[in-house]
CSV table of N, CA and C in Angstrom, one decimal:
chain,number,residue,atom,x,y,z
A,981,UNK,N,122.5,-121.5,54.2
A,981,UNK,CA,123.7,-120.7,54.4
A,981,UNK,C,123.9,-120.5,55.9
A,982,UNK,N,125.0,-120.4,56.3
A,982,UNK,CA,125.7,-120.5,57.9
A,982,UNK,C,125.8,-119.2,57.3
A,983,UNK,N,125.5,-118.2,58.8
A,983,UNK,CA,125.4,-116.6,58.9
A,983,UNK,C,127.1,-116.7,59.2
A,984,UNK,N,128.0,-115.9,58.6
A,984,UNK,CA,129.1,-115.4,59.2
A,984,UNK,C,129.2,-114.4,59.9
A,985,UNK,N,128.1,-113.2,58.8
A,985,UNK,CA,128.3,-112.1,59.4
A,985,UNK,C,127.5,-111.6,58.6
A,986,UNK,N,126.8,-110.0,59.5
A,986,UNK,CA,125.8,-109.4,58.9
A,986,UNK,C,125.8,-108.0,59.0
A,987,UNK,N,125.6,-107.2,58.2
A,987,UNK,CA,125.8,-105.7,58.1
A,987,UNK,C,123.9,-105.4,57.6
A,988,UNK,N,124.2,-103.7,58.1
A,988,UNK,CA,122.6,-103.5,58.1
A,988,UNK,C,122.7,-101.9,57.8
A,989,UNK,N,122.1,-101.4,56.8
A,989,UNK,CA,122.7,-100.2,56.6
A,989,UNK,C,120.9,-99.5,56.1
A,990,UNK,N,120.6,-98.2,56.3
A,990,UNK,CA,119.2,-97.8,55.8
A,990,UNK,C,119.5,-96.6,55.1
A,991,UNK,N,118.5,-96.4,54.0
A,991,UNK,CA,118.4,-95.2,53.2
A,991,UNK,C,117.3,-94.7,53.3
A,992,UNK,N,117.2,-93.3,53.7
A,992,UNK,CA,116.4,-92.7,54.0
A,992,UNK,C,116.1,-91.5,53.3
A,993,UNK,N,114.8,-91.5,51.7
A,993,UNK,CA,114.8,-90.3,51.3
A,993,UNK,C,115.2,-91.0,49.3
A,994,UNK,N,115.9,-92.1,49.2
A,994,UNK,CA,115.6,-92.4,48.2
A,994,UNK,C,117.6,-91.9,48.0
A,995,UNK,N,117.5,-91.6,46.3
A,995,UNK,CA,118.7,-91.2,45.6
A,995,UNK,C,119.1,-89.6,46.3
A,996,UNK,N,118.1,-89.3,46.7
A,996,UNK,CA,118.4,-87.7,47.2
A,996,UNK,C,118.4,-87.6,48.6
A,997,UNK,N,118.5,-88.8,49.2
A,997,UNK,CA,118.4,-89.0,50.7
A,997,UNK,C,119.6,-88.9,51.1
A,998,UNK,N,119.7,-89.9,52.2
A,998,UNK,CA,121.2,-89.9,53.4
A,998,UNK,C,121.0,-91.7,53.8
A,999,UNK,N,122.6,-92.3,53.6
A,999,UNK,CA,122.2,-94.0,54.0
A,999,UNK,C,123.8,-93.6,55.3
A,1000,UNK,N,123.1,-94.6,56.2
A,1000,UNK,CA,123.5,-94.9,57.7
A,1000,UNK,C,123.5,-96.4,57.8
A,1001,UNK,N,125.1,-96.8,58.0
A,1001,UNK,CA,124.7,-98.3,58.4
A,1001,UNK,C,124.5,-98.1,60.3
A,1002,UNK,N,124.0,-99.4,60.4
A,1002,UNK,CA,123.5,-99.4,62.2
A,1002,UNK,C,124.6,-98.9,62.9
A,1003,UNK,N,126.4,-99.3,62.4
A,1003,UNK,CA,127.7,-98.7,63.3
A,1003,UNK,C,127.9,-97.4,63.3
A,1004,UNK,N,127.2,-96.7,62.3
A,1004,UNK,CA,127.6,-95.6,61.6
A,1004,UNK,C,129.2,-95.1,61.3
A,1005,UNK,N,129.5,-96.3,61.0
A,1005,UNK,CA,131.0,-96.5,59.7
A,1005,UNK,C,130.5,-95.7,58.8
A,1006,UNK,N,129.2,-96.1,58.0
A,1006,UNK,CA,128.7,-95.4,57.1
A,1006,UNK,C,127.7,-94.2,57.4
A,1007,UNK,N,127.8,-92.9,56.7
A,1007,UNK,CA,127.0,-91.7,57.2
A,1007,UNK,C,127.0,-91.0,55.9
A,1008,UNK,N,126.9,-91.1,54.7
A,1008,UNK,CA,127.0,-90.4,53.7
A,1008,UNK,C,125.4,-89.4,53.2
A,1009,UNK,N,125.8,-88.6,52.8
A,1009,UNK,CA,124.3,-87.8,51.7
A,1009,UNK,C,124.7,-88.3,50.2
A,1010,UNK,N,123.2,-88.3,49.4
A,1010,UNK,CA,123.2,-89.5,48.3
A,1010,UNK,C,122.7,-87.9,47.5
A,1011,UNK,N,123.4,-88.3,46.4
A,1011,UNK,CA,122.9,-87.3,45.0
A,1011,UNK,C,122.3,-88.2,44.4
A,1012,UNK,N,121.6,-87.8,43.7
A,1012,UNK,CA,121.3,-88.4,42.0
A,1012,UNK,C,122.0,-87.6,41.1
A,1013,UNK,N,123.2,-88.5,40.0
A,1013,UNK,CA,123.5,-88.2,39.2
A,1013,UNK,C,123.0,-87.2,38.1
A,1014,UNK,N,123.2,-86.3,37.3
A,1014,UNK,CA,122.9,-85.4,36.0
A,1014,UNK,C,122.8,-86.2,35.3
A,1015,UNK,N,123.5,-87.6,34.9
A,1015,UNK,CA,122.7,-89.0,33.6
A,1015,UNK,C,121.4,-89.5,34.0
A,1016,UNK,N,121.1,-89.0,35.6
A,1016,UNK,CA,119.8,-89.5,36.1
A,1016,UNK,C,118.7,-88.7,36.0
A,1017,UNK,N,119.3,-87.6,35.7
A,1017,UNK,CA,117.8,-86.4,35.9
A,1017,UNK,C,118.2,-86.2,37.3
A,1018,UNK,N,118.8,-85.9,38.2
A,1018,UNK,CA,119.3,-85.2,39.2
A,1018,UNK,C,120.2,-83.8,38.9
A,1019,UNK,N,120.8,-83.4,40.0
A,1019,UNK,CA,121.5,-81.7,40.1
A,1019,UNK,C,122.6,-82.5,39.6
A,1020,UNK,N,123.2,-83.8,40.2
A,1020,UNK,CA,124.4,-83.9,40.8
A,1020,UNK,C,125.0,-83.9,41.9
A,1021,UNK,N,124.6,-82.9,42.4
A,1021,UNK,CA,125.0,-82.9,44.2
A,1021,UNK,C,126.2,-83.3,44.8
A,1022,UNK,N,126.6,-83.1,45.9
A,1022,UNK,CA,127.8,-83.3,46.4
A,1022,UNK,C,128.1,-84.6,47.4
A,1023,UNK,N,126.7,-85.2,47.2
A,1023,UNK,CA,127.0,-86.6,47.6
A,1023,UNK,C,127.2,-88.3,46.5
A,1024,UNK,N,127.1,-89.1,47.6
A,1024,UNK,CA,127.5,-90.6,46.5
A,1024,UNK,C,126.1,-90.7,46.0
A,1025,UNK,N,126.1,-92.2,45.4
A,1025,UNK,CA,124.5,-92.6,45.0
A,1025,UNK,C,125.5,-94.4,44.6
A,1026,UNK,N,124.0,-95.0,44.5
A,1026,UNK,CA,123.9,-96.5,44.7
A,1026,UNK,C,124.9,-97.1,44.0
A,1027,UNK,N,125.2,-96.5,42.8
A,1027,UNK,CA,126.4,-97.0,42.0
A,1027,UNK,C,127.5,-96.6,42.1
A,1028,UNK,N,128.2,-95.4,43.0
A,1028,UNK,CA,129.4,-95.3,43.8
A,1028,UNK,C,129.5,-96.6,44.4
A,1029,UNK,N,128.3,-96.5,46.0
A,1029,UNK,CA,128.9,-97.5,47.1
A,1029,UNK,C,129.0,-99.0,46.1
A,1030,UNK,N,128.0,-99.8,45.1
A,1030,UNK,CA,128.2,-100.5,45.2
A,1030,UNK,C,129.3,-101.2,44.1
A,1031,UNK,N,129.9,-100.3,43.6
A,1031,UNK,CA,131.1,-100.4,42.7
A,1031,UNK,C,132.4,-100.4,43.7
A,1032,UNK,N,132.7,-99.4,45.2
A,1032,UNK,CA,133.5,-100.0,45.8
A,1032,UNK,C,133.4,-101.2,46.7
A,1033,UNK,N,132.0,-101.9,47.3
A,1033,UNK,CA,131.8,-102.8,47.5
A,1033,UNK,C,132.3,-104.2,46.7
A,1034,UNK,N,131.7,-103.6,45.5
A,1034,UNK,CA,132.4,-105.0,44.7
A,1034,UNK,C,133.6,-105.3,44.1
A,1035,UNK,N,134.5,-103.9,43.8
A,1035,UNK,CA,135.8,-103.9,43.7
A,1035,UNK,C,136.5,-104.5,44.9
A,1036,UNK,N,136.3,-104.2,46.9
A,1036,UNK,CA,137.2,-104.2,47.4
A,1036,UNK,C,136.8,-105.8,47.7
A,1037,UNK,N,135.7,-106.8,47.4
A,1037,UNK,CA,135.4,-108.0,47.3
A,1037,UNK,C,136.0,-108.9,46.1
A,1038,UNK,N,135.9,-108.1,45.2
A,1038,UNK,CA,136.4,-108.9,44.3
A,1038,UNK,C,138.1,-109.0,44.1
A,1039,UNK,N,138.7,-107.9,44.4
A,1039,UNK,CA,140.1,-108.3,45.2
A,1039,UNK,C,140.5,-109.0,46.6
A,1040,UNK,N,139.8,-109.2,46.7
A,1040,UNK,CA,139.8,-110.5,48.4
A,1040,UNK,C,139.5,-111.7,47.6
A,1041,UNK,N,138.6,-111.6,46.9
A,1041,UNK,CA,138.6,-113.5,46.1
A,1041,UNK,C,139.6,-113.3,45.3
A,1042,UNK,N,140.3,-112.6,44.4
A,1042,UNK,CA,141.9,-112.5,44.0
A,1042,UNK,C,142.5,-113.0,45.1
A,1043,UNK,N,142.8,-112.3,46.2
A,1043,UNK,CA,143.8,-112.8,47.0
A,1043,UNK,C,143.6,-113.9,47.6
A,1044,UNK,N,142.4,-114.3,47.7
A,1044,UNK,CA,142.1,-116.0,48.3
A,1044,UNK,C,142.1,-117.1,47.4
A,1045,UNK,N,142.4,-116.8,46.1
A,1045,UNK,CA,142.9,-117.7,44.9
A,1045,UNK,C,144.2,-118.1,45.0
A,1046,UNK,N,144.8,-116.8,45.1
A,1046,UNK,CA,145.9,-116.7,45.1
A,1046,UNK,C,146.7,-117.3,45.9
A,1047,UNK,N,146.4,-117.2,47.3
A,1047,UNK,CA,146.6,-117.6,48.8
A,1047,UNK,C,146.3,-119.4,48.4
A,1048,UNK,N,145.2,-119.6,48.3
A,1048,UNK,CA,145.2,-121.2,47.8
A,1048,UNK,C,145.9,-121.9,46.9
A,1049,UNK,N,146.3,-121.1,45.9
A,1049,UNK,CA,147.0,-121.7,44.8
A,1049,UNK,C,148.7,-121.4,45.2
A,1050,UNK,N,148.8,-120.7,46.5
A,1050,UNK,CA,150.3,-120.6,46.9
A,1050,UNK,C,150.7,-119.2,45.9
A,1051,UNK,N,150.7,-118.6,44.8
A,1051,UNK,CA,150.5,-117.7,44.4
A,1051,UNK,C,150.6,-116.2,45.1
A,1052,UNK,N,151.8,-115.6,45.0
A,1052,UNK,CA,152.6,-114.4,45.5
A,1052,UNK,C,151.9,-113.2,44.8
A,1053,UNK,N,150.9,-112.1,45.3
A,1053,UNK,CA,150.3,-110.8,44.8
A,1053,UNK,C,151.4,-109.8,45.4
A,1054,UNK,N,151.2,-108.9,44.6
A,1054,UNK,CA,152.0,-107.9,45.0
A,1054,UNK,C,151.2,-107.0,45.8
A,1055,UNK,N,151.3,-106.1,47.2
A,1055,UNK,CA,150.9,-105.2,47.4
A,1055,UNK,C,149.6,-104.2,46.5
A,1056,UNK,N,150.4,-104.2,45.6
A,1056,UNK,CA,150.0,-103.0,44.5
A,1056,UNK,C,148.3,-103.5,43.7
A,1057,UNK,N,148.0,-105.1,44.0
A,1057,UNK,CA,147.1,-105.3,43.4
A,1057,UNK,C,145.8,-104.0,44.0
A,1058,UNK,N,145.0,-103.9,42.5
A,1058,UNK,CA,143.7,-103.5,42.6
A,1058,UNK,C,143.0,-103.8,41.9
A,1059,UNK,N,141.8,-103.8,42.2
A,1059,UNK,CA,140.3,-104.1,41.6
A,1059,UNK,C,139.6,-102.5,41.4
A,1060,UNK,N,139.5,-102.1,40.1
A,1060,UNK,CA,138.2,-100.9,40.2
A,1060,UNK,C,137.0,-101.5,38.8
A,1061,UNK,N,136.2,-101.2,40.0
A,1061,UNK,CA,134.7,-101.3,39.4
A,1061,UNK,C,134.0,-100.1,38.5
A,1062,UNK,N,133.9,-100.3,37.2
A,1062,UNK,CA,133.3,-99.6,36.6
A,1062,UNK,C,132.0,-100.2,36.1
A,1063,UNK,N,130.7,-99.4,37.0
A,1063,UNK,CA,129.3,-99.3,36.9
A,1063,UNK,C,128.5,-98.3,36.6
A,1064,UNK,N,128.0,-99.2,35.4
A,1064,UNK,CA,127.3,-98.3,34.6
A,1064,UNK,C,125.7,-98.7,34.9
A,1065,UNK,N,124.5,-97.6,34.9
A,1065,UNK,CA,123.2,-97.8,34.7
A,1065,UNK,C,122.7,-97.7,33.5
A,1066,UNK,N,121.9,-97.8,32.4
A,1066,UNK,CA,121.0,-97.7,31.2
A,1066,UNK,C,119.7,-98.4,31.8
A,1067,UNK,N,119.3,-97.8,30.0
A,1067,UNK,CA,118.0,-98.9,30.0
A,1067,UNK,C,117.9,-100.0,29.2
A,1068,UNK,N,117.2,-100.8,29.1
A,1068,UNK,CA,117.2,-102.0,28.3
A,1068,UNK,C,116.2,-101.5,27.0
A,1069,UNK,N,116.1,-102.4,26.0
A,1069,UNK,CA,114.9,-102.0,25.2
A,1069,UNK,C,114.2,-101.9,25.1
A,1070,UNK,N,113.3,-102.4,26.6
A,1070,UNK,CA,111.8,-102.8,27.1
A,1070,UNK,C,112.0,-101.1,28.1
A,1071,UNK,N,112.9,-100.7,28.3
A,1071,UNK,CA,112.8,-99.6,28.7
A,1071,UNK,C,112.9,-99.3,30.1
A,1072,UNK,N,113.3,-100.8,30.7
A,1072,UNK,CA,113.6,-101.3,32.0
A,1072,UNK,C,115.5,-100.6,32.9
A,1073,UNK,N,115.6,-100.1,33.9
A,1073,UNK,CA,116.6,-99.8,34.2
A,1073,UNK,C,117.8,-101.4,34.4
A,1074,UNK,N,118.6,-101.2,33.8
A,1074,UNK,CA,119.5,-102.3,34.0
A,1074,UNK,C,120.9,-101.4,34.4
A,1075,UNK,N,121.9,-102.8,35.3
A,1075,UNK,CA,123.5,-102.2,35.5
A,1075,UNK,C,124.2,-103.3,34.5
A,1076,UNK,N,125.2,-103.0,34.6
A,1076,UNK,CA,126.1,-103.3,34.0
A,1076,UNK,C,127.9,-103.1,34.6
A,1077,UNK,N,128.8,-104.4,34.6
A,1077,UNK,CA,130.2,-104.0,35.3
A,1077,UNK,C,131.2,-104.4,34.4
A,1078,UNK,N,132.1,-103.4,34.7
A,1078,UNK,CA,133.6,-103.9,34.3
A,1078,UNK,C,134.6,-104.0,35.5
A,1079,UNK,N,135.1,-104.7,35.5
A,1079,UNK,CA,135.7,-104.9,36.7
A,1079,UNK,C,137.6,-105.3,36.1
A,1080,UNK,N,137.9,-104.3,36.1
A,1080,UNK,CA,139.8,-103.7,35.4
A,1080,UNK,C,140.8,-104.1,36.9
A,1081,UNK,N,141.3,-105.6,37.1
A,1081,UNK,CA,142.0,-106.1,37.7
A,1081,UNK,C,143.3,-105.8,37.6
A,1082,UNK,N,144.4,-105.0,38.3
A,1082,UNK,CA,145.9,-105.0,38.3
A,1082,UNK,C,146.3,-106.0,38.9
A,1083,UNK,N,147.3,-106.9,38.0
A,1083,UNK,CA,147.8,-107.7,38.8
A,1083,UNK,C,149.5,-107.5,38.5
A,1084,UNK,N,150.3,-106.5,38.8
A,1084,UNK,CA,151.7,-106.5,38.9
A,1084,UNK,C,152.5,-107.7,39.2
A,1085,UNK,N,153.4,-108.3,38.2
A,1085,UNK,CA,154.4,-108.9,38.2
A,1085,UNK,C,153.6,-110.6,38.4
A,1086,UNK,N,152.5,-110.4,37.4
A,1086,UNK,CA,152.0,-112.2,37.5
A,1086,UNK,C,151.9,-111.8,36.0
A,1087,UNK,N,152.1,-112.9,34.9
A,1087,UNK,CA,152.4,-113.2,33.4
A,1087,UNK,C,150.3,-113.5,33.0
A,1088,UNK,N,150.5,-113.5,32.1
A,1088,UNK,CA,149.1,-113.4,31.6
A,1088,UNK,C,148.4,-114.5,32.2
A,1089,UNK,N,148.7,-115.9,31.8
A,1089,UNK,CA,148.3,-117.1,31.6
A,1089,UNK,C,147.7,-116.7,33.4
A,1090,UNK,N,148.2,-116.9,34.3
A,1090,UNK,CA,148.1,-116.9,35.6
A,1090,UNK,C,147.6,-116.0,36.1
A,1091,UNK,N,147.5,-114.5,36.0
A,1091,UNK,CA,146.2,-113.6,35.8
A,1091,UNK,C,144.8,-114.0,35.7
A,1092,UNK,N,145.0,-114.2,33.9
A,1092,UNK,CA,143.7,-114.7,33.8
A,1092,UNK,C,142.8,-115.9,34.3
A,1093,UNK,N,143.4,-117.2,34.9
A,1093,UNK,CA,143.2,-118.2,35.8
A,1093,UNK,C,142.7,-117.8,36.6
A,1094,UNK,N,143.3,-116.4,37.7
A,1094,UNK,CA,143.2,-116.2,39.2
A,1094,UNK,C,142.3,-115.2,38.8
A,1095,UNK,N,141.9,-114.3,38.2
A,1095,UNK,CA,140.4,-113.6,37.9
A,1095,UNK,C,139.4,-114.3,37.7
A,1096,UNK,N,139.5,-115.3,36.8
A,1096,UNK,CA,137.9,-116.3,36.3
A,1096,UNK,C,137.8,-117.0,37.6
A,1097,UNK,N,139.1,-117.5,38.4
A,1097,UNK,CA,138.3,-118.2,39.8
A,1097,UNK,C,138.0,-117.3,40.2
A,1098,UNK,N,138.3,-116.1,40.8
A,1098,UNK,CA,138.1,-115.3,41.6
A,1098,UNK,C,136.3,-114.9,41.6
A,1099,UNK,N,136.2,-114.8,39.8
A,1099,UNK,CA,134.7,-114.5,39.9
A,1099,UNK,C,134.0,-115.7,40.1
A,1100,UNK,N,134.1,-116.9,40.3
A,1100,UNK,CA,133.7,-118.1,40.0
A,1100,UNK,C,133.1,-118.0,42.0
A,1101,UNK,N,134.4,-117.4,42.7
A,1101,UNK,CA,133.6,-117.7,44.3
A,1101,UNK,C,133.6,-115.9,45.2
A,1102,UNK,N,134.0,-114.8,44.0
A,1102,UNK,CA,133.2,-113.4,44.8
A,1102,UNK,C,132.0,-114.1,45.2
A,1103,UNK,N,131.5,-113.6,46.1
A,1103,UNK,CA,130.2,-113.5,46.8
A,1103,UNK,C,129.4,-112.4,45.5
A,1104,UNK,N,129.7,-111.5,45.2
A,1104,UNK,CA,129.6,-110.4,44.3
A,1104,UNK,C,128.8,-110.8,43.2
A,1105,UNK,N,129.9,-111.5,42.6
A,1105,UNK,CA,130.3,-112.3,41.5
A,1105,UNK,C,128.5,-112.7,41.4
A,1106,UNK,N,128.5,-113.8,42.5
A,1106,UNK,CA,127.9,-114.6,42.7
A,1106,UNK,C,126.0,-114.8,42.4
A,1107,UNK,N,126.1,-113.4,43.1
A,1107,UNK,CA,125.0,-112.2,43.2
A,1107,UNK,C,124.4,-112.1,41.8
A,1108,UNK,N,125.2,-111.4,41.2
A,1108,UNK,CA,125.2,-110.9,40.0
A,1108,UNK,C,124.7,-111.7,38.7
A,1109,UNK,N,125.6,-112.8,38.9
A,1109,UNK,CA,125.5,-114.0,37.9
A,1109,UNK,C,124.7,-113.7,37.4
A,1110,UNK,N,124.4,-113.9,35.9
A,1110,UNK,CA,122.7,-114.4,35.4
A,1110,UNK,C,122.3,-113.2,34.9
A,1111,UNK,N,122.3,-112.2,35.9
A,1111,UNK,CA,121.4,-110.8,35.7
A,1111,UNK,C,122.2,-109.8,35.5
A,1112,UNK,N,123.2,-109.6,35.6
A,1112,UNK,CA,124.0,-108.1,35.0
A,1112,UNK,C,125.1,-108.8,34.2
A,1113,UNK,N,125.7,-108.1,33.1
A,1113,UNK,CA,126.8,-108.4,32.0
A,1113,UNK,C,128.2,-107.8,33.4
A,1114,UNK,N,128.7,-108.6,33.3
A,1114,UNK,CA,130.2,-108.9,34.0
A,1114,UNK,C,131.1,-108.5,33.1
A,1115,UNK,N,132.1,-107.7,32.7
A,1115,UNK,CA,133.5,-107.7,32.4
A,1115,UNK,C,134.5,-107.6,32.9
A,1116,UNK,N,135.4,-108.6,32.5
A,1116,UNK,CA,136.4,-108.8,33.5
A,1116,UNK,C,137.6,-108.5,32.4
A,1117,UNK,N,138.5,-107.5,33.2
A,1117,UNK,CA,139.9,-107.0,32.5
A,1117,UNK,C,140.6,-107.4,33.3
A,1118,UNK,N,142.1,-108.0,32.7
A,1118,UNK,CA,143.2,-108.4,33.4
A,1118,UNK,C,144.2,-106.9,32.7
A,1119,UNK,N,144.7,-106.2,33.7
A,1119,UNK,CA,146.1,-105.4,33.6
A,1119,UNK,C,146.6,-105.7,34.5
A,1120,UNK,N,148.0,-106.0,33.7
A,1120,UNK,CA,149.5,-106.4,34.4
A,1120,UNK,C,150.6,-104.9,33.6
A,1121,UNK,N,152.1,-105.2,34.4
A,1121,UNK,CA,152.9,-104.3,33.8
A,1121,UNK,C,153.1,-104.4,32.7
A,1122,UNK,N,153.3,-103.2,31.8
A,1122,UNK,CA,154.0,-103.6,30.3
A,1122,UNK,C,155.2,-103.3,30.3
């Protein structure tokens, strides 16, 4: 792999700590969820950041499908990540995503096309493969 670019971010303290990337863009305090056996708290935790991470990536490979195939997005497109944690049957912590694509004013056929590429080259996507269950929703206007 040719480095494009590299981010570097530390957590310090676990689910109930504080994560700082090196720019400090990022500076948040981390809860642990109440489904986790935490308070709750008034900060994020691992499955916030990385549900907006992969939503605002997985609408960039939308738009670079799109952009390649000549294909007009509307402003309005979004990607939200819904991530979930459980356990497996072995008793192992697993995630799990849904990933609920708006694509305003493109017809089904061509939605669905520009999402399956899209997960075909997320980086995310890519990641993932193999080891977490993916769902992928196409919403357009009704």
């Amino acid at each position: 792999m040719k480095k494009l670019y590299e981010a570097s971010s530390t957590a310090v303290g676990g689910r109930n700590g504080h994560v700082t990337s090196e720019d400090k863009k990022i500076d948040l305090e981390l809860s642990t969820p109440k489904g986790l056996g935490g308070e709750g708290g008034k900060g994020t935790n691992p499955e916030q950041l990385f549900g907006s991470a992969y939503a605002a990536c997985f609408g960039s490979a939308i738009q670079l499908v799109a952009k390649n195939e000549k294909i007009e997005l509307s402003e309005e497109l979004s990607v939200t990540a819904n991530i979930e944690i459980g356990k497996t049957k072995e008793g192992n912590l697993q995630l799990r995503a849904t990933l609920d694509c708006y694509l305003p004013g493109i017809d089904v056929e061509t939605g669905e096309a520009l999402v399956n590429k899209a997960h075909e080259v997320c980086p995310y996507s890519r990641a993932t493969r193999d080891n977490i269950t993916v769902t992928l929703n196409l919403l357009l206007d009704e």
